[in-house]
């Protein structure tokens, strides 16, 4: 049997995306693909998609739907200790809020009406109080002044005192990316393949390394997404480095891309196309990027190479070497005398934790983790879940050695395992804070609470010796938790896909100190927007539970039959659904697709993370599996519960790894999938990033 049709939807601009799931797909691609599916799966259904229907569905696209929701997200930006600010969406725009946990206050960051008037006067234009032309700002002068940027190039400074006067704009030239030292006296940056620092007091620039060269440079950030996009947009790429807490030293890497083959991308343009070329390792290449570690002394103006073999530029946790301007696989002790780092190998099956003397560069192995498949230090996006504590005497370590992701407690001098900290058929997700004085770890985990969605994140506290494990977020929902720098407070947004979000401030015992925001979806619901329907089915083996979501059109008719769209992303680093908290912008735009007259289906199949190690390893060495047998098993079970789902009219689509899976689906299972839409699919992983294919294929 031959497939009905498969179509590829290209990305605009640069051909090809970066890391699967890591670079955004064009919403135009998805909606265009949906219209194509509609016209192919059912002529009758296609005739019902009028201009009015289409415009209605557009309102349910993620960014459009977000404009109809208020008070649904709090992204805290910490400053001045545990104080934080955030941008709060209102029905009439947005406001900026400052919270002081110690004083138990929540107030506007400034007088929005006065600031709008002052900025309107200075800029000779008109701004509304809750539609100010910036999304973030910084406090200056002990909070008496703010500075912000308008349209990415015009910087304004506004006094918040009695005058509310704005000065500017300062036209910003392209800035190099700099990392400020903890004491605020220096910034470090890369220039001409070398590492530099600049004094913020005198503006003096000092070159620390002198032997950097093209393709063998210091502090280079090697990420597949960032290499082309940052160069194309003229944006600086962040340097890879980490300051010691006392600001006397900094650790960085020297990335060796000499001999690595080039990858060429062609960008269409008016007139001549633009060629983008960069060094890029492919699976099976004899030469791939590697790096050495170096430590530089700011006072001595000299550096030392850490005495370990060069290691492959591979990631211990998805994705990239950098995370929020921090080099995530390197940590300093508090005195800046020792640097701790992980040393991985190309097949991802062995990971060492080492400590180096910052002066001499000599190293010692503390512990080593090995396994039959890939090892990870975090099962999602975030910092690796290991911490060196108690002045370098102990380590909190993360491992899936017993089949589940848990924490372990090691003695550094001897490398001896002291105890397993957490245990059981559940998964530690992220270590948020370690209270060394009390010997406590605050972390998020999934799957521990019986009778709840196993993907619901909860906040827990446990002692180093494994005692005193305590649930701090009891509500049966997904908890998106952010820790204050001190670990005394936690901002917790909790919800389910079918409930409004509530954001609260908690203390270290889990007590709710303040309710910060309560979501408002009334405008969206008035348009007919429907909550997704969670479901549980059995996997291909008939035993393992799988969890997913169904999306129905607002005018759903229980007596009618509907074509089905399967939104697929196989992982293995993430699943297609993501966190189970409230969102109007889920992956794949399922609300908008459903509004065109479909039942939209998505499921976290075998091979995706946040379950057992065996679950995650399901198709290790066989990436062509793509979890598709589980999709088919789930569709058939759901059709028995919902006879409105017409399994003779099933289309499938996805982006990047999902594009690979959708095309795979129609060729492998044409009796199930009648149409496939592939957006930026990486169909042959031999021509994709070596860390990706070799990590999951072997």
XYZ file of C-alpha atoms in Angstrom:
698
model
C 0.000 0.000 0.000
C 1.341 3.449 -0.847
C 0.885 6.518 1.336
C -1.827 8.980 0.380
C 0.405 12.020 0.609
C 3.225 13.460 2.614
C 4.246 17.086 2.383
C 7.191 18.982 3.793
C 6.661 22.488 5.122
C 9.960 24.434 5.033
C 10.978 27.034 7.530
C 11.215 30.609 6.254
C 14.704 32.098 6.018
C 17.481 29.770 7.050
C 16.876 26.264 5.795
C 16.773 23.724 8.597
C 16.182 24.086 12.290
C 18.593 23.449 15.085
C 18.186 21.025 17.964
C 14.938 19.011 17.701
C 12.404 20.720 19.872
C 14.917 23.382 20.781
C 14.240 25.942 18.036
C 10.756 27.324 17.467
C 8.681 26.354 14.462
C 6.755 28.861 12.431
C 3.102 29.008 13.369
C 2.388 29.728 9.746
C 3.816 26.331 8.925
C 1.464 24.595 11.312
C -1.657 26.369 10.175
C -0.741 25.929 6.504
C -0.180 22.266 7.239
C -3.549 22.063 8.983
C -5.325 23.542 5.982
C -3.582 21.011 3.756
C -4.636 18.161 6.019
C -8.195 19.447 5.984
C -8.316 19.513 2.207
C -6.816 16.042 1.859
C -8.428 14.080 4.644
C -12.010 14.973 3.948
C -13.420 17.102 1.141
C -16.582 17.525 3.168
C -14.635 18.809 6.141
C -12.627 21.132 3.918
C -15.822 22.756 2.616
C -16.790 23.652 6.181
C -13.544 25.569 6.735
C -14.755 28.985 5.671
C -12.912 32.254 6.095
C -14.934 32.822 9.258
C -13.942 29.407 10.605
C -10.327 30.039 9.794
C -10.253 33.463 11.440
C -11.902 31.989 14.510
C -9.269 29.268 14.662
C -6.545 31.902 14.355
C -7.751 33.417 17.629
C -6.801 30.132 19.319
C -3.216 30.207 18.061
C -0.905 30.445 21.042
C 0.130 34.096 21.006
C -3.344 35.264 20.036
C -4.943 33.222 22.813
C -2.440 34.539 25.358
C -3.690 38.069 24.700
C -7.107 36.943 25.963
C -5.821 35.527 29.264
C -4.765 37.483 32.340
C -2.818 36.819 35.550
C -1.621 33.427 34.328
C 2.171 33.587 34.585
C 4.747 34.873 37.028
C 8.374 34.797 35.903
C 10.293 36.179 38.886
C 13.441 38.228 38.339
C 15.295 38.256 41.657
C 17.174 41.327 42.857
C 18.423 42.821 46.102
C 18.416 39.448 47.851
C 15.022 37.746 47.855
C 12.991 40.569 46.356
C 11.670 39.949 42.863
C 9.763 41.646 40.087
C 7.593 40.276 37.317
C 5.425 41.371 34.428
C 1.762 40.674 35.087
C -0.711 40.403 32.221
C -3.979 42.247 32.758
C -7.103 42.314 30.590
C -6.082 45.833 29.498
C -2.354 45.173 29.040
C 0.488 44.482 31.448
C 1.819 45.883 34.695
C 5.104 45.437 36.559
C 4.951 44.128 40.113
C 7.566 44.050 42.892
C 7.298 41.569 45.761
C 9.242 41.751 49.014
C 8.787 38.361 50.734
C 10.350 39.487 54.020
C 7.992 42.460 54.284
C 5.057 40.472 52.858
C 4.343 43.214 50.312
C 3.223 43.145 46.710
C 3.024 46.479 44.913
C 3.432 48.100 41.488
C 7.073 48.588 40.555
C 6.297 52.229 39.732
C 3.419 54.556 38.934
C 2.509 53.277 35.467
C 0.424 56.320 34.561
C 3.169 58.788 35.503
C 5.837 56.781 33.704
C 3.698 56.566 30.566
C 3.181 60.330 30.651
C 6.874 61.057 31.224
C 8.003 58.709 28.456
C 5.366 60.053 26.068
C 6.614 63.573 26.680
C 10.285 62.685 26.267
C 9.747 60.500 23.195
C 7.189 62.832 21.598
C 4.702 60.011 21.188
C 1.835 58.504 23.148
C 2.085 55.534 25.504
C -0.646 54.030 27.657
C 0.023 53.088 31.310
C -0.469 49.349 30.821
C 0.901 49.151 27.301
C 4.402 50.404 27.892
C 6.906 49.650 25.095
C 9.156 47.282 27.072
C 8.840 43.858 28.683
C 11.644 44.053 31.195
C 13.749 46.692 32.953
C 16.502 47.065 35.519
C 16.541 49.075 38.716
C 19.336 51.607 39.214
C 20.278 53.996 42.009
C 18.812 51.830 44.805
C 15.513 51.501 43.004
C 14.994 55.203 42.402
C 15.629 54.874 38.665
C 14.807 52.310 35.999
C 16.431 51.639 32.633
C 14.869 49.807 29.718
C 15.233 49.326 25.995
C 12.609 50.094 23.343
C 12.664 48.272 20.014
C 15.945 46.539 20.893
C 18.031 49.618 20.140
C 16.821 52.680 22.049
C 17.654 52.825 25.755
C 15.822 55.104 28.143
C 16.438 55.991 31.782
C 13.552 57.248 33.918
C 13.629 58.770 37.388
C 10.949 57.399 39.747
C 11.173 60.217 42.269
C 9.096 63.350 42.443
C 9.749 64.363 38.835
C 9.216 61.118 36.900
C 11.506 62.421 34.167
C 12.787 60.231 31.330
C 16.115 60.789 29.580
C 17.124 59.296 26.256
C 17.181 57.621 23.980
C 20.725 56.320 23.889
C 21.227 54.588 20.549
C 22.801 51.240 21.289
C 25.404 49.825 18.993
C 25.673 46.044 18.837
C 27.021 44.975 22.230
C 29.357 42.097 22.873
C 28.045 39.570 25.339
C 29.702 39.984 28.730
C 29.506 38.099 32.023
C 29.814 40.224 35.168
C 31.931 39.090 38.109
C 30.143 38.425 41.435
C 31.681 41.539 43.026
C 30.471 43.689 40.133
C 33.956 45.023 39.335
C 34.721 43.123 36.124
C 33.091 41.766 33.023
C 34.532 38.919 30.954
C 34.059 38.517 27.215
C 35.539 36.857 24.132
C 37.277 38.778 21.360
C 39.423 37.602 18.453
C 39.304 33.994 19.729
C 40.665 34.972 23.155
C 39.355 35.722 26.635
C 39.310 39.312 27.889
C 38.160 41.172 30.992
C 37.180 44.805 31.415
C 37.192 46.918 34.554
C 33.814 48.527 35.143
C 35.478 51.295 37.155
C 38.122 52.381 34.637
C 36.886 50.682 31.457
C 40.397 49.224 31.034
C 40.454 46.056 28.925
C 42.868 43.237 29.725
C 43.601 40.271 27.488
C 43.942 37.073 29.531
C 44.637 34.475 26.830
C 46.934 35.083 23.872
C 47.095 31.870 21.860
C 43.488 31.597 20.684
C 42.941 31.108 16.967
C 40.177 30.475 14.472
C 38.466 27.150 15.268
C 40.607 26.800 18.417
C 39.240 29.597 20.541
C 38.524 30.419 24.159
C 35.046 30.803 25.674
C 33.304 29.800 22.427
C 29.682 28.727 22.745
C 29.117 25.780 20.384
C 25.368 25.345 19.942
C 23.830 24.323 16.653
C 20.921 26.726 16.945
C 22.950 29.717 18.071
C 25.755 29.522 15.532
C 23.709 30.526 12.513
C 20.855 32.476 14.075
C 23.035 34.743 16.220
C 25.360 35.487 13.304
C 22.418 36.105 10.986
C 20.789 38.567 13.369
C 24.020 40.270 14.354
C 23.602 39.151 17.962
C 26.577 38.411 20.209
C 26.930 34.840 21.371
C 27.385 34.419 25.122
C 30.870 33.344 26.205
C 31.261 30.028 28.029
C 32.837 30.820 31.404
C 32.211 30.815 35.115
C 33.529 33.282 37.688
C 34.725 32.076 41.079
C 32.585 33.389 43.970
C 35.412 35.697 45.115
C 35.841 37.125 41.568
C 39.580 36.365 41.629
C 39.464 33.672 38.967
C 37.339 32.407 36.143
C 37.065 29.050 34.420
C 36.517 28.748 30.704
C 37.063 26.315 27.872
C 39.100 26.254 24.715
C 37.027 24.680 21.966
C 38.908 22.746 19.324
C 37.043 22.596 16.001
C 40.153 22.157 13.849
C 39.595 19.411 11.349
C 35.837 19.301 11.979
C 33.895 19.218 8.735
C 31.781 22.170 7.612
C 28.032 22.271 7.178
C 26.616 24.625 4.557
C 23.190 26.214 4.746
C 21.657 28.242 1.931
C 19.369 31.141 2.755
C 17.092 32.366 0.023
C 17.115 36.097 -0.531
C 16.204 38.690 -3.135
C 18.904 38.382 -5.764
C 21.788 36.241 -4.616
C 21.223 33.610 -1.919
C 23.326 33.748 1.246
C 25.659 30.892 2.174
C 26.141 30.083 5.876
C 29.016 27.726 6.709
C 30.209 26.539 10.086
C 32.023 23.618 11.700
C 29.610 20.840 12.573
C 30.275 17.283 13.739
C 28.168 14.492 12.228
C 27.525 11.004 13.606
C 30.435 8.738 12.800
C 32.893 11.550 12.079
C 36.446 10.752 13.102
C 36.910 14.341 14.284
C 34.256 16.133 16.330
C 34.544 19.256 18.528
C 36.449 18.782 21.792
C 37.466 21.168 24.545
C 39.992 21.709 27.330
C 39.341 23.528 30.613
C 41.384 26.562 31.629
C 41.446 28.708 34.766
C 42.622 32.342 34.619
C 43.759 34.451 37.543
C 42.540 38.049 37.239
C 45.289 39.533 39.418
C 48.162 37.557 37.930
C 46.831 37.977 34.373
C 47.724 34.380 33.583
C 46.061 31.027 33.223
C 46.571 27.297 33.629
C 45.176 24.390 31.646
C 43.296 21.867 33.759
C 45.206 18.582 33.607
C 42.643 16.251 32.002
C 42.361 14.800 28.510
C 40.309 16.829 26.074
C 36.665 15.837 26.203
C 34.031 15.677 23.506
C 31.748 18.707 23.398
C 28.718 16.752 24.579
C 25.919 17.774 26.904
C 25.066 16.225 30.265
C 21.578 17.724 30.238
C 19.508 19.081 27.382
C 20.431 21.464 25.830
C 23.717 23.244 25.128
C 26.776 24.080 27.197
C 25.177 27.266 28.499
C 22.141 27.884 30.653
C 21.137 31.389 31.686
C 24.706 32.631 31.051
C 26.143 29.926 33.345
C 28.449 27.154 32.297
C 26.281 24.416 33.697
C 28.817 21.575 34.024
C 31.319 23.572 36.125
C 31.082 24.722 39.757
C 33.493 26.530 42.080
C 33.980 26.054 45.794
C 33.192 29.096 47.918
C 36.834 30.047 48.375
C 37.629 29.954 44.664
C 40.443 27.463 45.304
C 38.949 24.444 43.570
C 36.826 23.918 40.498
C 34.536 20.918 40.079
C 33.433 19.644 36.712
C 32.064 16.622 34.903
C 34.016 14.845 32.200
C 31.937 12.929 29.693
C 32.725 10.802 26.711
C 31.347 10.651 23.210
C 29.018 7.675 23.674
C 27.401 9.233 26.790
C 27.856 5.956 28.689
C 30.404 7.199 31.225
C 30.468 10.384 33.298
C 33.124 11.383 35.813
C 33.058 14.083 38.465
C 36.497 15.654 38.986
C 38.021 18.379 41.117
C 40.936 20.559 39.996
C 43.303 22.806 41.872
C 42.704 26.290 40.463
C 46.381 27.269 40.795
C 48.243 24.187 39.587
C 45.571 22.620 37.358
C 46.081 19.172 38.887
C 42.946 17.043 39.034
C 41.465 14.128 40.949
C 38.505 11.918 40.093
C 35.829 11.962 42.808
C 33.389 9.448 41.342
C 32.372 7.812 38.096
C 28.984 6.813 36.702
C 28.610 4.234 33.917
C 25.694 2.550 32.197
C 24.649 0.528 29.149
C 22.876 3.464 27.482
C 23.099 7.251 27.673
C 23.645 8.980 31.019
C 22.118 12.320 31.924
C 22.503 14.698 34.823
C 19.003 16.134 34.450
C 15.966 14.709 32.644
C 14.771 18.004 31.243
C 15.921 21.559 30.681
C 17.882 22.839 33.629
C 21.095 22.767 35.597
C 22.656 19.336 36.179
C 21.446 17.855 39.448
C 24.799 17.581 41.213
C 26.091 19.924 43.888
C 29.358 20.045 45.814
C 28.567 20.985 49.423
C 30.158 21.571 52.825
C 33.314 23.235 51.519
C 34.003 20.477 49.050
C 33.731 17.586 51.497
C 30.503 16.081 50.104
C 28.624 15.763 46.822
C 24.935 15.476 46.035
C 24.865 13.295 42.914
C 22.129 12.362 40.409
C 21.785 8.892 38.913
C 19.317 6.481 37.301
C 21.349 3.443 38.365
C 18.434 1.741 40.139
C 16.068 2.332 37.209
C 14.688 5.646 38.469
C 16.179 9.134 38.655
C 17.321 9.774 42.227
C 19.827 11.607 44.417
C 22.876 10.117 46.125
C 25.226 11.394 48.835
C 29.015 10.969 48.422
C 32.084 11.683 50.496
C 34.583 13.659 48.386
C 37.942 12.744 49.965
C 37.307 9.003 49.685
C 34.811 8.944 46.817
C 32.685 6.654 48.990
C 28.900 6.487 48.691
C 27.461 7.605 52.016
C 23.808 6.914 51.257
C 21.072 7.038 48.665
C 19.005 10.112 49.450
C 15.794 9.417 47.517
C 14.388 6.099 46.330
C 11.272 4.521 44.886
C 9.325 4.266 41.608
C 9.325 8.001 40.944
C 11.643 10.570 39.368
C 13.672 13.505 40.690
C 13.434 16.319 38.124
C 15.409 19.352 39.350
C 17.435 20.286 42.411
C 16.356 23.866 43.160
C 18.292 24.701 46.307
C 20.675 23.093 48.797
C 20.640 24.385 52.364
C 24.076 23.284 53.574
C 23.622 24.642 57.093
C 20.590 22.449 57.706
C 21.630 19.607 55.423
C 18.493 19.967 53.286
C 17.769 19.638 49.597
C 14.787 21.270 47.902
C 13.878 19.575 44.636
C 11.027 18.886 42.252
C 9.929 15.378 41.359
C 7.168 13.567 39.465
C 5.276 10.314 39.895
C 5.488 9.961 43.667
C 1.942 10.876 44.669
C -0.518 7.998 44.054
C -3.625 8.656 42.000
C -2.185 11.738 40.289
C -0.915 12.372 36.794
C 2.660 11.002 36.944
C 3.901 14.109 35.115
C 2.688 16.524 37.814
C 5.725 18.253 39.328
C 5.779 18.758 43.094
C 8.242 20.461 45.419
C 9.878 18.320 48.130
C 12.401 18.692 50.914
C 14.754 15.992 52.186
C 17.792 15.742 54.459
C 21.194 14.715 53.123
C 20.883 11.349 54.894
C 17.551 10.632 53.182
C 15.387 11.301 56.230
C 12.580 13.821 56.542
C 11.262 13.588 52.975
C 8.361 16.042 52.883
C 5.889 17.145 50.212
C 5.710 20.949 50.221
C 3.109 21.485 47.479
C 0.107 19.284 48.320
C -2.313 20.576 45.681
C -3.091 17.856 43.036
C -1.700 19.847 40.123
C 1.501 20.557 38.235
C 3.752 22.942 40.174
C 6.156 25.231 38.323
C 8.435 26.302 41.178
C 11.195 28.961 41.258
C 13.512 29.254 44.257
C 14.754 32.519 45.722
C 18.560 32.857 45.826
C 18.532 32.245 49.571
C 16.221 29.250 49.323
C 13.922 30.788 51.945
C 11.091 31.435 49.477
C 9.550 29.738 46.468
C 7.290 31.135 43.768
C 4.853 28.362 42.832
C 2.443 28.473 39.888
C 0.180 25.440 40.094
C -2.538 24.258 37.738
C -3.620 21.475 35.413
C -4.323 21.670 31.717
C -8.010 21.893 32.613
C -7.818 24.434 35.469
C -6.819 28.072 35.844
C -3.325 28.770 37.223
C -2.771 30.115 40.720
C 0.572 31.614 41.735
C 1.551 31.715 45.388
C 4.616 32.561 47.440
C 5.680 29.778 49.830
C 8.254 29.512 52.560
C 10.698 26.653 53.073
C 8.060 24.629 54.921
C 5.587 24.909 52.051
C 3.300 27.379 53.797
C 1.518 29.828 51.491
C 2.565 33.363 52.447
C 0.816 35.271 49.656
C -1.368 34.594 46.667
C 0.239 36.596 43.894
C -2.012 35.921 40.895
C -5.143 33.960 39.967
C -5.622 33.272 36.292
C -8.515 34.756 34.326
C -9.634 32.925 31.171
C -13.118 34.418 30.956
C -12.506 36.203 27.629
C -11.168 33.043 26.048
C -13.944 30.873 27.414
C -16.513 33.344 26.098
C -15.219 32.559 22.601
C -15.935 28.865 23.091
C -12.417 27.752 23.998
C -12.532 24.255 25.487
C -10.322 22.652 28.075
C -8.266 19.728 26.755
C -9.297 16.287 27.988
C -6.593 14.217 29.743
C -6.576 10.473 29.077
C -4.743 7.327 30.105
C -4.281 4.355 27.768
C -2.058 1.293 27.538
C 1.141 1.269 25.509
C 1.925 -1.182 22.705
C 2.770 -3.817 25.332
C -0.718 -3.688 26.809
C 0.727 -3.076 30.273
C 2.395 0.331 30.612
C 0.191 3.367 31.173
C 0.569 6.247 28.726
C -0.826 9.727 29.274
C -1.997 12.285 26.765
C -4.525 14.944 25.826
C -7.441 15.284 23.421
C -8.622 18.597 21.972
C -12.149 19.078 20.609
C -13.631 21.950 18.552
C -15.757 24.463 20.412
C -18.807 23.419 18.356
C -18.212 19.728 18.995
C -21.202 17.579 17.944
C -21.340 14.261 19.764
C -23.399 12.749 16.926
C -20.867 13.607 14.202
C -17.641 11.943 13.055
C -14.421 13.934 13.047
C -11.083 13.451 11.294
C -8.182 13.110 13.711
C -4.827 14.901 13.771
C -1.969 13.285 15.677
C 0.623 15.836 16.792
C 3.881 13.924 17.256
C 7.230 14.696 18.825
C 9.084 11.476 19.659
C 11.779 12.845 21.922
C 13.807 11.267 23.332
C 14.898 14.413 25.218
C 11.362 15.763 25.659
C 7.857 14.596 24.833
C 5.226 16.345 22.722
C 3.148 17.616 25.645
C 5.596 19.104 28.118
C 4.595 20.232 31.629
C 1.019 19.467 32.609
C 0.242 22.954 33.897
C -2.169 25.394 32.284
C -1.217 26.846 28.926
C -3.046 28.347 25.972
C 0.066 27.910 23.859
C 0.743 24.157 23.886
C 3.136 22.557 21.447
C 1.592 22.032 18.020
C -1.225 24.597 18.352
C -3.849 21.890 19.000
C -6.602 24.327 20.045
C -6.411 26.144 16.710
C -6.321 22.894 14.729
C -9.307 21.493 16.607
C -11.281 24.629 15.809
C -10.918 23.820 12.099
C -12.994 20.692 12.634
C -10.662 18.029 14.013
C -10.124 15.997 17.116
C -6.448 16.576 17.945
C -4.521 13.889 19.773
C -1.121 13.877 21.486
C 0.527 11.338 23.772
C 3.842 10.863 25.583
C 4.848 7.518 24.104
C 7.472 5.050 25.223
C 10.902 6.575 24.689
C 10.094 9.974 26.219
C 11.553 11.131 29.581
C 10.281 11.644 33.128
C 9.272 8.049 33.707
C 11.511 5.064 34.493
C 14.899 4.596 32.830
C 13.508 1.537 31.014
C 10.616 3.652 29.699
C 13.052 6.272 28.403
C 15.366 3.662 26.855
C 12.591 1.930 24.906
C 13.960 2.623 21.446
C 17.586 3.321 22.273
C 19.545 2.197 19.205
C 16.392 2.296 17.070
C 15.406 5.924 16.623
C 13.198 4.967 13.678
C 10.700 3.590 16.187
C 9.584 7.142 17.036
C 7.036 5.795 19.522
C 4.616 5.269 16.631
C 3.349 1.819 17.739
C 2.163 3.489 20.953
C 0.378 6.219 18.998
C -1.494 3.573 17.043
C -2.381 1.599 20.174
C -3.616 4.772 21.884
C -5.691 5.902 18.887
C -7.505 2.583 18.749
C -8.302 2.626 22.460
C -9.516 6.219 22.338
C -11.757 5.537 19.338
C -13.605 2.994 21.468
C -14.270 5.649 24.103
C -14.972 8.410 21.596
C -16.747 6.951 18.540
C -16.718 10.472 17.071
C -13.032 9.884 16.199
C -12.894 8.635 12.609
C -9.852 6.374 12.353
C -10.283 6.163 8.592
C -9.262 9.830 8.463
C -6.110 10.246 10.556
C -3.422 12.766 9.714
C -0.134 13.252 11.552
C 2.241 16.202 11.741
C 5.265 17.415 13.652
C 8.276 19.706 13.604
C 11.984 18.769 13.510
C 12.131 15.353 15.220
C 8.353 15.347 14.872
C 8.735 16.026 11.161
C 10.979 12.979 10.940
C 8.355 10.941 12.847
C 5.364 12.111 10.790
C 6.990 11.153 7.499
C 8.137 7.879 9.045
C 4.547 7.223 10.132
C 2.976 7.488 6.698
C 5.581 5.224 5.100
C 5.562 2.599 7.859
C 1.857 2.657 8.689
C -0.102 3.886 5.648
C -3.112 1.856 6.755
C -3.379 4.130 9.820
C -2.053 7.516 8.710
C -3.497 8.912 5.488
C -1.717 12.269 5.466
C 1.565 13.472 6.932
C 2.819 17.040 7.251
C 6.482 17.449 8.102
C 7.885 20.781 9.271
C 11.701 21.049 9.107
C 12.073 17.304 9.572
C 15.508 15.853 10.259
C 14.797 12.672 8.299
C 18.297 11.210 8.253
C 20.131 11.602 11.528
C 23.426 10.735 9.845
C 23.369 14.319 8.565
C 22.401 15.819 11.907
C 24.299 16.776 15.096
C 26.634 13.996 16.280
C 25.646 14.479 19.935
C 22.049 13.763 19.021
C 22.333 10.704 16.831
C 25.169 9.081 18.746
C 23.527 9.718 22.121
C 20.265 7.990 21.270
C 21.273 5.636 18.457
C 24.648 4.543 19.830
